[in-house]
XYZ file of C-alpha atoms in Angstrom:
771
model
C -38.795 28.083 21.707
C -36.383 24.647 22.569
C -32.878 25.381 23.390
C -30.528 22.724 22.237
C -26.976 22.118 22.688
C -25.394 21.161 19.628
C -21.708 19.060 19.931
C -20.464 18.593 16.259
C -17.558 15.823 17.020
C -18.071 12.601 15.559
C -17.782 10.700 12.383
C -21.240 12.534 11.746
C -20.953 15.269 13.864
C -24.801 14.146 14.426
C -26.437 17.675 16.260
C -29.622 15.932 18.251
C -32.098 16.407 21.148
C -34.573 14.993 23.389
C -38.015 15.658 22.885
C -39.193 14.634 27.043
C -36.442 15.271 30.086
C -35.575 12.890 32.772
C -36.602 13.996 36.313
C -34.873 17.206 37.742
C -33.678 15.086 40.059
C -31.375 12.824 37.775
C -29.868 16.008 36.484
C -25.864 17.081 37.499
C -25.530 19.845 35.486
C -22.626 21.408 37.813
C -21.893 23.862 35.444
C -23.030 27.751 34.439
C -22.215 27.352 31.137
C -25.195 24.963 30.551
C -28.509 26.715 30.785
C -30.698 23.440 33.075
C -33.536 25.058 33.159
C -33.908 25.197 29.416
C -32.366 21.168 29.449
C -35.239 20.524 31.549
C -37.867 22.036 28.835
C -36.077 20.260 26.076
C -33.385 18.075 27.818
C -31.115 18.427 24.871
C -28.212 16.241 24.221
C -25.138 17.468 22.063
C -23.165 14.665 20.693
C -22.115 13.200 17.845
C -23.065 9.426 17.473
C -26.658 10.023 18.729
C -27.151 6.974 20.938
C -30.843 7.417 22.286
C -34.212 6.625 20.549
C -35.242 8.045 16.922
C -37.741 10.069 18.959
C -35.565 12.109 20.776
C -33.712 13.459 17.665
C -35.351 17.485 16.952
C -32.730 18.673 14.932
C -30.019 16.654 12.896
C -26.965 17.196 10.902
C -27.467 16.574 6.846
C -24.031 17.139 6.047
C -20.273 17.988 6.946
C -17.949 19.585 4.413
C -14.369 19.790 5.947
C -11.940 22.307 3.521
C -8.314 21.919 5.409
C -5.584 24.086 4.005
C -1.943 23.478 5.290
C 0.687 25.981 4.467
C 4.046 24.882 6.019
C 2.819 23.842 9.572
C 0.000 25.826 9.782
C -2.986 24.706 9.200
C -6.708 26.001 8.640
C -9.502 24.136 9.045
C -13.008 25.295 8.017
C -16.582 23.022 8.845
C -19.648 23.907 7.764
C -22.028 21.835 8.985
C -25.872 21.843 7.657
C -28.883 21.484 10.010
C -32.247 20.284 9.631
C -34.977 20.572 12.190
C -37.381 17.567 12.047
C -40.086 19.242 14.050
C -42.421 21.595 13.070
C -41.670 24.212 15.944
C -38.754 27.157 15.978
C -35.779 24.983 17.833
C -32.428 26.713 19.070
C -29.333 25.438 18.790
C -25.585 25.957 19.942
C -22.634 24.556 18.200
C -20.084 22.477 20.686
C -16.848 21.425 18.404
C -13.672 19.252 20.294
C -10.699 21.026 18.631
C -6.857 20.181 19.289
C -5.214 21.775 21.924
C -3.499 24.637 20.758
C -5.781 25.546 18.196
C -7.146 29.593 17.817
C -10.448 30.569 16.748
C -10.387 32.239 13.454
C -14.174 32.401 12.057
C -17.639 31.835 12.565
C -20.993 32.632 11.287
C -24.501 31.224 10.739
C -26.258 31.868 7.535
C -29.842 33.320 7.350
C -32.143 35.400 9.770
C -30.387 36.678 12.744
C -27.430 38.605 13.939
C -25.055 38.526 17.077
C -24.430 34.930 16.795
C -20.976 34.048 17.976
C -18.536 31.484 19.618
C -15.868 31.162 22.053
C -13.036 28.932 22.456
C -12.463 27.125 25.175
C -9.108 25.020 26.957
C -9.016 22.209 28.222
C -9.870 22.181 31.848
C -12.894 24.435 31.147
C -13.963 21.959 27.875
C -13.959 19.098 30.161
C -16.182 20.616 32.983
C -18.582 21.022 30.098
C -18.295 17.760 28.682
C -18.516 16.083 32.085
C -21.739 17.966 32.714
C -23.404 17.173 30.042
C -22.391 12.920 29.960
C -23.981 13.095 33.372
C -27.026 15.326 32.945
C -28.045 13.220 29.674
C -26.358 9.941 30.886
C -24.683 9.551 27.087
C -21.493 7.671 26.556
C -20.943 9.103 23.170
C -19.454 12.726 24.566
C -16.559 10.727 26.784
C -14.533 10.557 23.631
C -13.990 13.757 23.537
C -13.440 14.669 27.274
C -9.606 16.081 27.510
C -10.276 18.326 23.853
C -10.686 21.562 23.864
C -13.621 23.079 22.626
C -15.533 25.712 20.261
C -18.896 26.951 21.700
C -21.438 28.846 19.809
C -24.187 31.318 21.202
C -27.531 30.285 20.850
C -28.948 30.309 17.693
C -33.166 29.496 16.010
C -33.725 26.450 13.762
C -37.040 27.565 11.655
C -39.797 24.810 11.609
C -38.565 21.964 9.311
C -35.925 24.435 7.839
C -32.503 24.138 7.604
C -29.233 26.295 8.589
C -25.537 25.938 8.234
C -23.133 26.717 10.991
C -19.498 27.572 9.225
C -16.776 27.058 11.778
C -12.807 28.112 10.854
C -9.844 27.405 13.062
C -5.923 27.603 13.048
C -3.643 25.546 14.366
C 0.265 25.240 14.314
C 1.100 21.487 13.823
C 3.351 19.736 15.565
C 6.714 18.545 13.755
C 9.019 15.779 14.508
C 12.189 16.135 12.665
C 10.802 16.297 8.479
C 6.974 15.004 9.495
C 4.611 17.227 10.219
C 1.059 16.048 11.661
C -2.770 16.986 11.230
C -5.428 15.383 12.418
C -9.077 16.140 12.518
C -10.999 14.661 16.287
C -13.902 12.636 15.312
C -15.510 10.186 16.889
C -14.003 6.506 16.433
C -17.284 4.740 16.951
C -18.366 2.430 13.877
C -21.773 0.991 12.738
C -21.788 -1.474 14.968
C -21.818 0.703 17.973
C -24.812 2.784 17.009
C -25.732 6.362 16.388
C -27.235 8.557 13.291
C -23.867 9.245 10.656
C -24.188 11.947 8.209
C -22.070 11.834 5.630
C -18.728 14.062 5.515
C -16.433 15.261 2.784
C -12.910 16.050 3.512
C -10.749 17.837 0.761
C -6.699 19.243 1.758
C -4.792 21.611 0.008
C -1.268 20.672 1.219
C 1.273 24.009 0.347
C 5.015 23.247 0.985
C 7.548 25.393 0.351
C 10.454 22.649 0.147
C 9.366 19.217 -1.710
C 7.579 16.527 -0.049
C 8.866 13.210 0.679
C 5.524 11.570 0.831
C 2.273 12.256 2.108
C 0.445 9.068 4.452
C -2.693 9.069 5.992
C -2.826 6.005 8.800
C -6.607 6.645 9.574
C -8.307 7.154 5.923
C -7.736 5.953 2.114
C -6.737 8.908 0.366
C -6.454 10.304 -2.980
C -3.715 12.760 -4.268
C -2.740 15.097 -7.384
C -0.878 18.065 -7.735
C -2.214 20.909 -9.187
C -1.026 23.544 -11.666
C 0.552 25.936 -8.837
C 2.601 22.857 -7.388
C 0.084 22.514 -4.160
C -1.195 19.188 -3.315
C -5.003 18.345 -3.062
C -5.846 15.561 -1.424
C -9.529 14.020 -0.711
C -10.484 11.026 1.378
C -11.548 8.218 -0.839
C -14.973 7.606 -1.857
C -15.139 4.019 -0.558
C -13.753 5.608 3.043
C -16.027 8.701 3.368
C -18.360 7.075 5.545
C -15.337 5.385 7.932
C -14.985 6.802 11.164
C -12.569 7.916 13.476
C -10.138 10.872 13.569
C -8.874 12.185 10.290
C -4.850 12.130 9.897
C -2.529 12.973 7.962
C 1.391 13.506 7.753
C 3.483 14.670 5.389
C 7.355 14.335 5.387
C 9.867 17.140 3.939
C 12.002 15.753 1.343
C 16.026 15.206 1.899
C 18.814 16.554 0.195
C 19.692 12.878 -0.241
C 16.115 11.670 -1.656
C 14.410 9.418 1.072
C 13.963 10.687 4.382
C 12.560 8.357 6.458
C 10.556 9.079 9.916
C 9.533 6.917 12.688
C 5.747 7.673 14.816
C 5.823 5.607 17.989
C 3.020 4.248 20.557
C 4.070 3.983 24.023
C 5.071 1.143 25.983
C 2.205 0.964 28.510
C 0.913 -1.726 31.078
C 4.609 -3.637 31.263
C 4.251 -4.094 27.578
C 6.975 -3.116 24.500
C 5.822 -0.363 22.505
C 5.024 0.052 18.724
C 6.741 1.456 16.384
C 6.251 2.706 12.352
C 8.660 3.737 9.811
C 7.464 5.308 7.164
C 9.714 6.288 3.881
C 8.914 7.682 0.639
C 10.340 8.890 -2.748
C 9.457 12.495 -3.950
C 7.705 13.073 -7.421
C 10.905 15.039 -8.595
C 13.482 12.218 -8.643
C 10.849 10.610 -11.226
C 13.117 11.960 -14.194
C 16.889 11.188 -11.957
C 15.587 7.767 -11.323
C 14.676 7.296 -15.273
C 18.238 8.728 -15.557
C 20.313 6.940 -12.791
C 18.280 4.318 -11.837
C 19.434 0.269 -12.708
C 17.742 -0.956 -16.167
C 15.027 -3.132 -16.242
C 15.007 -6.751 -17.503
C 11.982 -7.845 -17.494
C 10.639 -11.278 -18.687
C 7.434 -12.132 -19.795
C 5.887 -15.552 -18.476
C 2.968 -16.536 -20.407
C 0.552 -19.371 -19.853
C -0.349 -21.145 -23.765
C -2.017 -24.055 -21.900
C -5.590 -25.021 -23.567
C -7.927 -23.228 -20.642
C -5.748 -19.749 -21.557
C -7.476 -20.247 -25.562
C -9.431 -17.046 -26.597
C -10.338 -13.515 -24.937
C -7.461 -14.409 -21.975
C -5.157 -15.261 -24.064
C -5.341 -12.353 -26.633
C -5.370 -10.207 -23.494
C -2.544 -11.436 -22.285
C -0.459 -11.520 -25.658
C -1.846 -7.695 -25.743
C -0.677 -6.846 -22.585
C 3.088 -8.428 -23.383
C 3.100 -6.166 -26.077
C 2.015 -3.034 -23.810
C 4.592 -3.765 -21.306
C 7.638 -4.512 -24.487
C 6.536 -0.861 -25.710
C 6.711 0.908 -22.483
C 10.275 -0.115 -22.018
C 12.902 2.799 -21.939
C 15.346 2.671 -24.449
C 18.364 -0.042 -23.584
C 16.148 -1.769 -20.981
C 16.001 -5.303 -21.907
C 13.219 -8.455 -22.453
C 12.754 -12.002 -22.993
C 9.360 -13.501 -23.454
C 9.165 -17.090 -22.026
C 5.212 -19.025 -23.706
C 4.549 -22.094 -21.709
C 1.803 -25.443 -21.797
C 3.543 -28.429 -21.406
C 7.075 -27.249 -22.586
C 8.838 -23.721 -22.191
C 9.510 -21.870 -25.364
C 11.453 -18.901 -25.944
C 11.579 -15.668 -27.543
C 15.136 -15.539 -27.121
C 17.831 -17.661 -25.119
C 18.982 -14.316 -23.107
C 17.128 -10.995 -22.437
C 17.612 -8.726 -25.717
C 17.696 -4.638 -25.479
C 15.057 -2.969 -26.894
C 14.883 -1.255 -30.325
C 13.248 -1.118 -33.009
C 14.291 -4.706 -34.607
C 14.201 -6.841 -31.127
C 10.223 -5.012 -30.673
C 9.353 -5.819 -34.211
C 10.404 -9.708 -33.886
C 9.066 -9.600 -30.740
C 5.333 -8.656 -32.200
C 5.917 -11.197 -34.754
C 6.762 -14.074 -32.218
C 3.354 -13.169 -30.275
C 1.557 -13.231 -32.885
C 2.821 -16.919 -33.217
C 1.705 -18.051 -29.659
C -1.442 -20.251 -29.587
C -3.361 -21.741 -26.746
C -2.068 -25.845 -25.886
C -1.413 -28.210 -23.895
C -0.880 -28.436 -20.101
C 0.458 -26.166 -17.379
C 4.279 -26.873 -16.216
C 4.349 -23.829 -13.978
C 7.799 -25.969 -12.196
C 9.417 -25.628 -15.244
C 8.111 -22.125 -16.380
C 9.397 -20.030 -13.426
C 12.684 -22.052 -13.145
C 13.657 -21.162 -16.755
C 12.996 -17.755 -15.957
C 14.841 -17.587 -12.877
C 17.919 -19.394 -13.908
C 18.434 -16.417 -16.707
C 21.638 -14.647 -16.080
C 20.742 -11.019 -16.698
C 22.673 -8.508 -18.256
C 24.900 -6.701 -15.475
C 23.717 -3.531 -14.124
C 20.107 -4.635 -14.548
C 17.272 -4.885 -12.465
C 15.509 -8.386 -13.059
C 11.902 -8.674 -13.212
C 9.446 -11.502 -13.824
C 5.985 -10.974 -14.898
C 3.920 -14.365 -14.932
C 0.823 -15.308 -15.877
C -1.197 -18.529 -15.366
C -4.706 -19.317 -15.625
C -4.705 -22.424 -14.283
C -3.137 -25.233 -11.630
C -0.042 -27.072 -12.559
C -0.850 -30.502 -14.151
C 2.530 -31.508 -16.065
C 5.995 -31.686 -14.546
C 6.649 -31.508 -11.160
C 3.571 -30.559 -9.529
C 3.990 -30.502 -6.050
C 3.420 -26.970 -4.640
C 6.157 -27.159 -2.112
C 8.582 -27.768 -5.327
C 7.363 -24.622 -7.409
C 7.409 -22.671 -4.326
C 11.157 -23.874 -3.442
C 12.220 -22.143 -7.177
C 11.291 -18.611 -5.831
C 14.200 -18.956 -2.649
C 16.489 -21.623 -3.490
C 16.568 -21.536 -7.280
C 16.696 -17.873 -7.974
C 20.296 -17.256 -7.848
C 19.860 -13.488 -9.742
C 17.163 -12.514 -7.074
C 14.785 -11.947 -9.961
C 11.130 -9.796 -8.495
C 8.390 -11.890 -9.615
C 5.002 -10.486 -10.235
C 2.699 -13.395 -10.029
C -0.777 -12.966 -12.010
C -3.610 -15.437 -11.339
C -5.925 -15.705 -14.264
C -9.768 -16.558 -13.159
C -10.021 -18.690 -10.146
C -8.816 -22.149 -11.111
C -5.387 -21.022 -9.964
C -3.735 -21.811 -6.708
C -3.637 -18.311 -4.433
C -1.199 -19.336 -1.609
C 1.378 -20.517 -4.270
C 1.143 -17.947 -6.299
C 0.921 -15.049 -3.334
C 4.828 -17.222 -1.952
C 6.146 -16.822 -5.346
C 5.734 -13.508 -5.510
C 6.271 -12.539 -2.104
C 9.278 -14.668 -1.720
C 10.994 -12.583 -4.536
C 9.977 -9.318 -3.291
C 7.764 -9.316 -6.133
C 4.091 -8.877 -5.933
C 0.756 -11.128 -6.700
C -2.190 -10.077 -8.080
C -5.654 -11.926 -8.884
C -7.181 -11.073 -12.246
C -11.100 -11.975 -11.757
C -13.513 -13.448 -14.289
C -14.719 -10.967 -16.901
C -11.728 -8.531 -15.682
C -9.236 -7.208 -18.416
C -5.883 -8.918 -18.518
C -4.244 -6.225 -20.055
C -5.610 -3.395 -17.730
C -4.345 -5.049 -14.530
C -0.957 -5.949 -16.359
C -0.626 -2.271 -17.117
C -1.588 -1.173 -13.464
C 1.203 -3.029 -11.948
C 4.115 -1.991 -14.706
C 2.937 1.658 -14.242
C 4.337 1.214 -10.810
C 7.499 -0.536 -11.738
C 9.414 2.569 -12.846
C 12.957 2.937 -11.022
C 13.715 1.322 -8.708
C 14.758 4.487 -6.658
C 15.655 2.203 -3.764
C 16.100 -1.552 -4.361
C 16.912 -4.134 -1.967
C 16.048 -2.222 1.042
C 17.070 -3.574 4.496
C 16.124 -2.758 7.831
C 18.743 -2.080 10.687
C 18.942 -1.027 14.274
C 21.824 0.068 16.435
C 21.109 0.029 19.837
C 21.759 2.886 22.103
C 25.325 2.523 24.123
C 23.971 2.560 27.279
C 21.605 -0.435 26.907
C 24.624 -2.441 25.328
C 24.554 -6.008 27.073
C 23.764 -9.395 26.673
C 20.873 -9.571 28.732
C 19.021 -6.351 27.272
C 16.238 -6.815 25.079
C 16.153 -6.649 21.415
C 15.630 -2.978 20.455
C 12.721 -3.911 17.988
C 11.192 -7.213 17.273
C 7.854 -8.655 15.634
C 8.738 -6.109 12.420
C 6.664 -6.330 9.452
C 7.924 -6.634 6.856
C 10.675 -8.899 7.739
C 14.102 -9.139 6.929
C 14.235 -9.415 3.110
C 10.464 -9.058 2.607
C 10.743 -5.323 2.477
C 9.910 -4.025 -1.297
C 11.600 -2.079 -3.628
C 10.712 1.487 -3.310
C 9.912 3.018 -6.909
C 9.029 6.180 -7.868
C 6.298 7.641 -6.029
C 5.921 4.596 -3.832
C 5.573 4.511 -0.017
C 7.171 2.526 2.979
C 5.140 1.760 5.681
C 7.004 -0.407 8.617
C 5.354 -1.478 11.721
C 6.544 -3.648 14.816
C 7.363 -3.356 18.603
C 10.413 -1.858 20.718
C 12.036 -2.384 24.146
C 13.357 1.026 24.158
C 15.712 3.737 22.166
C 17.633 3.006 18.920
C 18.651 4.283 15.304
C 16.528 2.482 12.422
C 18.485 2.675 9.315
C 17.669 2.151 5.944
C 19.766 0.059 3.190
C 19.863 -0.380 -0.343
C 20.913 0.678 -3.256
C 19.669 4.212 -4.142
C 19.592 5.170 -7.714
C 21.950 2.492 -8.212
C 24.025 2.970 -5.353
C 24.802 1.921 -2.122
C 23.191 4.524 0.520
C 21.849 4.544 3.979
C 18.987 6.591 5.608
C 18.244 6.976 9.533
C 16.407 7.812 11.491
C 15.919 7.880 15.410
C 14.004 5.732 17.663
C 12.966 7.499 20.795
C 10.524 6.598 22.875
C 10.324 9.867 24.706
C 8.456 11.232 21.259
C 6.024 7.932 21.724
C 2.320 9.259 22.099
C -0.767 8.008 22.683
C -2.505 9.859 20.064
C -0.482 7.271 17.562
C -3.086 4.678 19.007
C -3.393 3.724 15.217
C -0.055 2.035 15.696
C -1.172 -1.022 17.201
C -4.385 -1.505 15.252
C -2.119 -1.554 12.125
C 0.260 -4.139 13.441
C -2.275 -6.599 14.852
C -3.252 -6.631 11.302
C -0.377 -7.452 9.955
C 0.646 -9.321 12.055
C -2.084 -11.552 11.989
C -2.085 -11.722 8.232
C 1.616 -13.154 8.508
C 0.690 -15.744 10.677
C -2.609 -16.932 8.556
C 0.363 -16.914 5.630
C 2.411 -19.569 7.728
C -1.278 -21.242 8.229
C -1.713 -21.203 4.403
C 2.227 -22.244 3.542
C 1.552 -25.379 5.760
C -1.176 -26.251 3.096
C 1.735 -27.220 0.265
C 1.891 -30.550 2.492
C -1.200 -32.643 1.908
C -0.173 -34.368 5.179
C -1.128 -31.501 7.556
C -3.690 -32.876 9.825
C -5.885 -30.581 11.763
C -3.920 -31.666 15.000
C -0.911 -30.965 13.845
C 0.896 -29.154 16.103
C 2.332 -26.042 13.851
C -1.340 -25.395 13.395
C -2.544 -25.383 16.904
C 0.356 -22.970 17.631
C -0.309 -20.587 14.762
C -4.214 -21.104 15.799
C -3.298 -19.961 19.382
C -1.553 -16.748 18.500
C -4.106 -15.702 16.040
C -6.792 -15.868 18.475
C -4.779 -14.040 21.197
C -4.149 -10.954 18.798
C -7.938 -11.228 17.043
C -9.445 -10.747 21.123
C -6.579 -8.009 22.622
C -6.422 -5.932 19.334
C -10.399 -6.891 17.625
C -9.283 -7.756 14.366
C -11.322 -10.414 12.889
C -11.108 -12.439 9.745
C -12.843 -15.122 7.880
C -11.583 -17.400 10.203
C -12.164 -15.530 13.527
C -15.451 -13.547 12.507
C -17.666 -16.211 15.134
C -16.022 -14.154 17.934
C -17.396 -11.117 17.239
C -21.206 -12.965 17.612
C -22.984 -11.909 20.600
C -24.442 -15.329 21.136
C -21.248 -16.886 21.422
C -20.536 -18.921 24.551
C -17.483 -20.960 25.486
C -17.823 -23.953 28.006
C -14.150 -24.148 28.186
C -11.743 -21.342 27.063
C -9.709 -23.576 24.621
C -13.107 -23.991 22.660
C -12.095 -20.699 21.104
C -9.116 -21.972 19.527
C -10.704 -25.288 18.839
C -13.005 -23.997 16.714
C -10.704 -21.297 15.057
C -8.734 -24.294 14.484
C -10.849 -26.461 12.598
C -12.105 -23.565 10.028
C -8.227 -22.625 9.895
C -7.443 -26.304 8.478
C -10.335 -26.854 6.265
C -9.890 -23.167 4.590
C -6.375 -21.876 5.045
C -4.578 -25.423 4.585
C -7.107 -27.428 2.633
C -8.682 -25.044 0.094
C -5.838 -24.419 -2.187
C -7.966 -23.642 -5.899
C -10.962 -22.164 -7.120
C -12.957 -19.065 -5.639
C -12.059 -19.785 -1.901
C -8.454 -20.192 -2.340
C -8.398 -16.590 -4.086
C -10.528 -15.109 -1.763
C -8.451 -16.330 1.226
C -5.337 -15.047 -1.075
C -6.988 -11.015 -1.244
C -7.880 -11.212 2.561
C -4.621 -12.248 3.481
C -3.051 -9.634 1.569
C -5.494 -6.665 2.055
C -4.577 -7.195 6.059
C -0.504 -8.022 5.662
C -0.639 -4.619 3.228
C -2.502 -2.412 5.201
C -1.542 1.256 5.802
C -4.856 2.754 7.372
C -6.844 1.419 10.032
C -10.273 2.558 8.134
C -10.332 -1.226 6.781
C -10.457 -3.352 9.698
C -12.868 -6.497 10.070
C -14.130 -6.708 6.204
C -13.028 -9.399 3.769
C -14.456 -11.345 0.977
C -16.111 -14.218 0.689
C -16.176 -16.980 -1.688
C -18.567 -15.118 -4.201
C -16.019 -12.566 -3.553
C -19.138 -10.270 -1.752
C -17.331 -7.721 1.311
C -18.416 -8.948 4.584
C -18.054 -6.543 7.369
C -18.054 -7.801 10.807
C -19.948 -5.876 13.790
C -19.850 -6.517 17.865
C -16.344 -5.700 17.998
C -15.064 -2.327 19.221
C -11.469 -1.284 18.604
C -9.292 1.453 20.566
C -5.467 1.590 20.232
C -4.312 -1.678 21.156
C -7.499 -2.796 23.285
C -10.907 -4.289 22.467
C -14.369 -5.092 23.209
C -17.050 -7.362 22.378
C -20.852 -7.417 22.483
C -21.569 -10.205 24.689
C -25.183 -11.021 26.206
C -26.367 -7.604 26.386
C -23.079 -5.792 27.739
C -19.296 -4.940 26.098
C -17.127 -7.149 27.776
C -12.879 -6.767 27.565
C -11.031 -8.446 24.571
C -9.233 -10.592 27.138
C -12.259 -11.900 28.839
C -14.515 -12.575 25.723
C -13.070 -16.551 25.066
C -13.736 -17.042 29.152
C -16.463 -19.406 30.015
C -19.767 -18.935 31.992
C -20.234 -15.466 33.765
C -17.766 -12.849 33.447
C -17.901 -11.348 37.798
C -16.718 -8.038 38.286
C -14.204 -7.058 41.206
C -15.790 -3.757 41.549
C -18.415 -1.950 40.077
C -18.540 2.118 39.027
C -21.553 4.297 38.537
C -22.013 5.694 34.803
C -21.564 9.188 35.354
C -19.414 8.824 38.660
C -16.732 10.976 39.691
C -14.364 7.136 38.851
C -16.081 7.074 35.504
C -14.905 10.510 34.485
C -11.201 9.979 35.853
C -11.237 6.392 34.056
C -12.290 8.605 30.858
C -9.444 11.416 31.324
C -6.999 8.410 31.833
C -7.815 6.555 28.595
C -8.190 9.807 26.317
C -4.193 9.765 27.605
C -3.828 6.959 26.579
C -5.483 6.521 23.260
C -8.762 4.240 24.439
C -11.112 6.351 24.927
C -13.724 5.090 22.686
C -13.768 1.921 24.681
C -16.337 3.737 27.317
C -18.408 5.286 24.194
C -20.776 2.228 23.892
C -24.263 1.987 25.214
C -24.902 0.012 28.206
C -22.775 -2.350 30.705
C -19.157 -2.113 30.002
C -16.939 -5.503 31.888
C -13.147 -3.737 31.229
C -9.888 -5.184 32.994
C -8.384 -1.937 34.295
C -4.405 -2.532 35.931
C -5.352 -6.312 36.774
C -9.014 -5.691 37.870
C -12.348 -6.455 36.221
C -14.357 -3.493 36.373
C -17.792 -3.018 35.318
C -18.928 0.550 34.057
C -22.671 0.129 35.395
C -25.199 1.758 32.825
C -27.945 4.488 33.399
C -30.794 2.125 33.800
C -32.899 3.912 31.012
C -29.447 4.303 29.208
C -29.062 -0.026 29.583
C -32.635 -0.023 28.043
C -31.654 1.576 25.103
C -28.497 -0.498 24.282
C -30.681 -3.871 24.959
């Protein structure tokens, strides 16, 4: 019977082993808790992402169920791990599970025959010795992600030939609390599919019980769904489309403040002389829904409906029905108007009318008479909607539908776009809907962005009524209108030569959207030093401020998701700037503004590993540059052909969708995915992200993102052997910096460390497997 060391530690918690051991002289197991004799018999590698040959595996994980109960500040995590023996002989297994510091083991059990199975908790120092011993012995880098974690280690148990067993581990922990925010994390491998490795299915469910009200629930790592059960507890699950995304599962919730909005700040520290990163989170509790309805600003909605000839048939019928649904959905006393446009603009009323039985009946009758004919005068329609004087005390909103490019009147994109900023005296929020693909995506996006609205694209065959309804359902309130972010610099650092407290904040000044009931606000940026962040706006109709401290002493490298989120959003804003340049048809490929923006896009893409449709070529393993400038030149050509020149059609819409997805990204799990012109999802491999760093696959090895555009062969300043003390010390350092995933790859890795080019030389057999 062979002995199998099993490590449940990654996205897949893969249990794996080797069928044939390396030579005894290659082994370096110095910890007496690892049975070197047994490992020589079966040489089982405990790891999560299996990086060895398929033939090495004798036991694998078929599924992992994670059930978490958070009661106040105490979390109980239950993992049920389903294992399957792939061989015709009985195998022995041993579970090794990384857990957060401070966790305590509550229970361990194995189903099926046999008794006396147990597990023990090992603190960081002891766990590190075991991790390092396994890494040295098995020459497998996947385990390096977890050097620094505590460990739960089970006794040995058998798995019958071709059989299945379930291991159940329960541990508790007291969660960290920062102000009104409480944070939970479930350690898992950060490696994606491009790094290799077998991935087992996961399910993650959380039940959150809080005695006090909750302002917002947020996962920076995965998309989540949530609901509230009959007892008032929140039921949270990782969304189906994100269930197989790698990385630690993180969840934070913010207790509701007495005054309604409780902003909180997470921070990633300043490292290697660079500024740090911050994320500001704010939300509105569901309990404010009834209050917002009673005290919030009444809505005044203007429905602007394209009735040009191309809208005939199903599209116009659905648009008119969506208008009926919006009108019926308004509260008594709220106001509305309807503008129908083609060559000219027709009005239901000169000014918005109050909703009552009479005006609703009149509006329905008006809509029944709207027919499709003529061209598309976007400029006149938008101008008419923005010029209306709203009733005092109302929040003026515009729902603007179109299915085509401007064909009548002033058709210049710059002129139409300028209306949202220069001819919007009443600060109406414009929510644009592009129906079909014959629309100007950059134009509709800019109109919405510049007015604190949002753009939505309705694809051919989709239901216009349903998409409008989805947006309208969220416009309930708002709880906090016209929010602005201010910073108070700490008194000690005041002075003319002191750098700004925060910079590169996204969304920027004047771009922060209104906060409606149940909404969540995520702001990211960079910081130099301490200060106080204040969110000001109209809260339920009255001016109010909400403040939180920006304290660098609370910055944590475990918040390594913040640099990645910031980079995604920053690149999106730069792409949006390029697309806005395209409103001027005279912009050429050599325009200095285009080059400047492209330079920064490429720099950030390489540094943070964020690949877009314009820079995906950087992730190709076979890409090579004769000159460092070639990477920017190649990207600049792609930016000009697509971002600048492609305004309409499926290409224009897909680019708008991709840019919006990057800019609105609240979790890191969707990185390096975009849709092409056929609206098919494209995933980019060959790049691995870790905190504020990245590595790229080049010529059979991984190299630092800062070196990825260098021409020719890149020489190392020094080499480190895999499994050496220097290698393991570097792993411990990267764990402290949240960058440990950089080392958890097969093959040689060339990194920049303290200005030095360091090559981590893989073991010979591991290098062969990587190739």
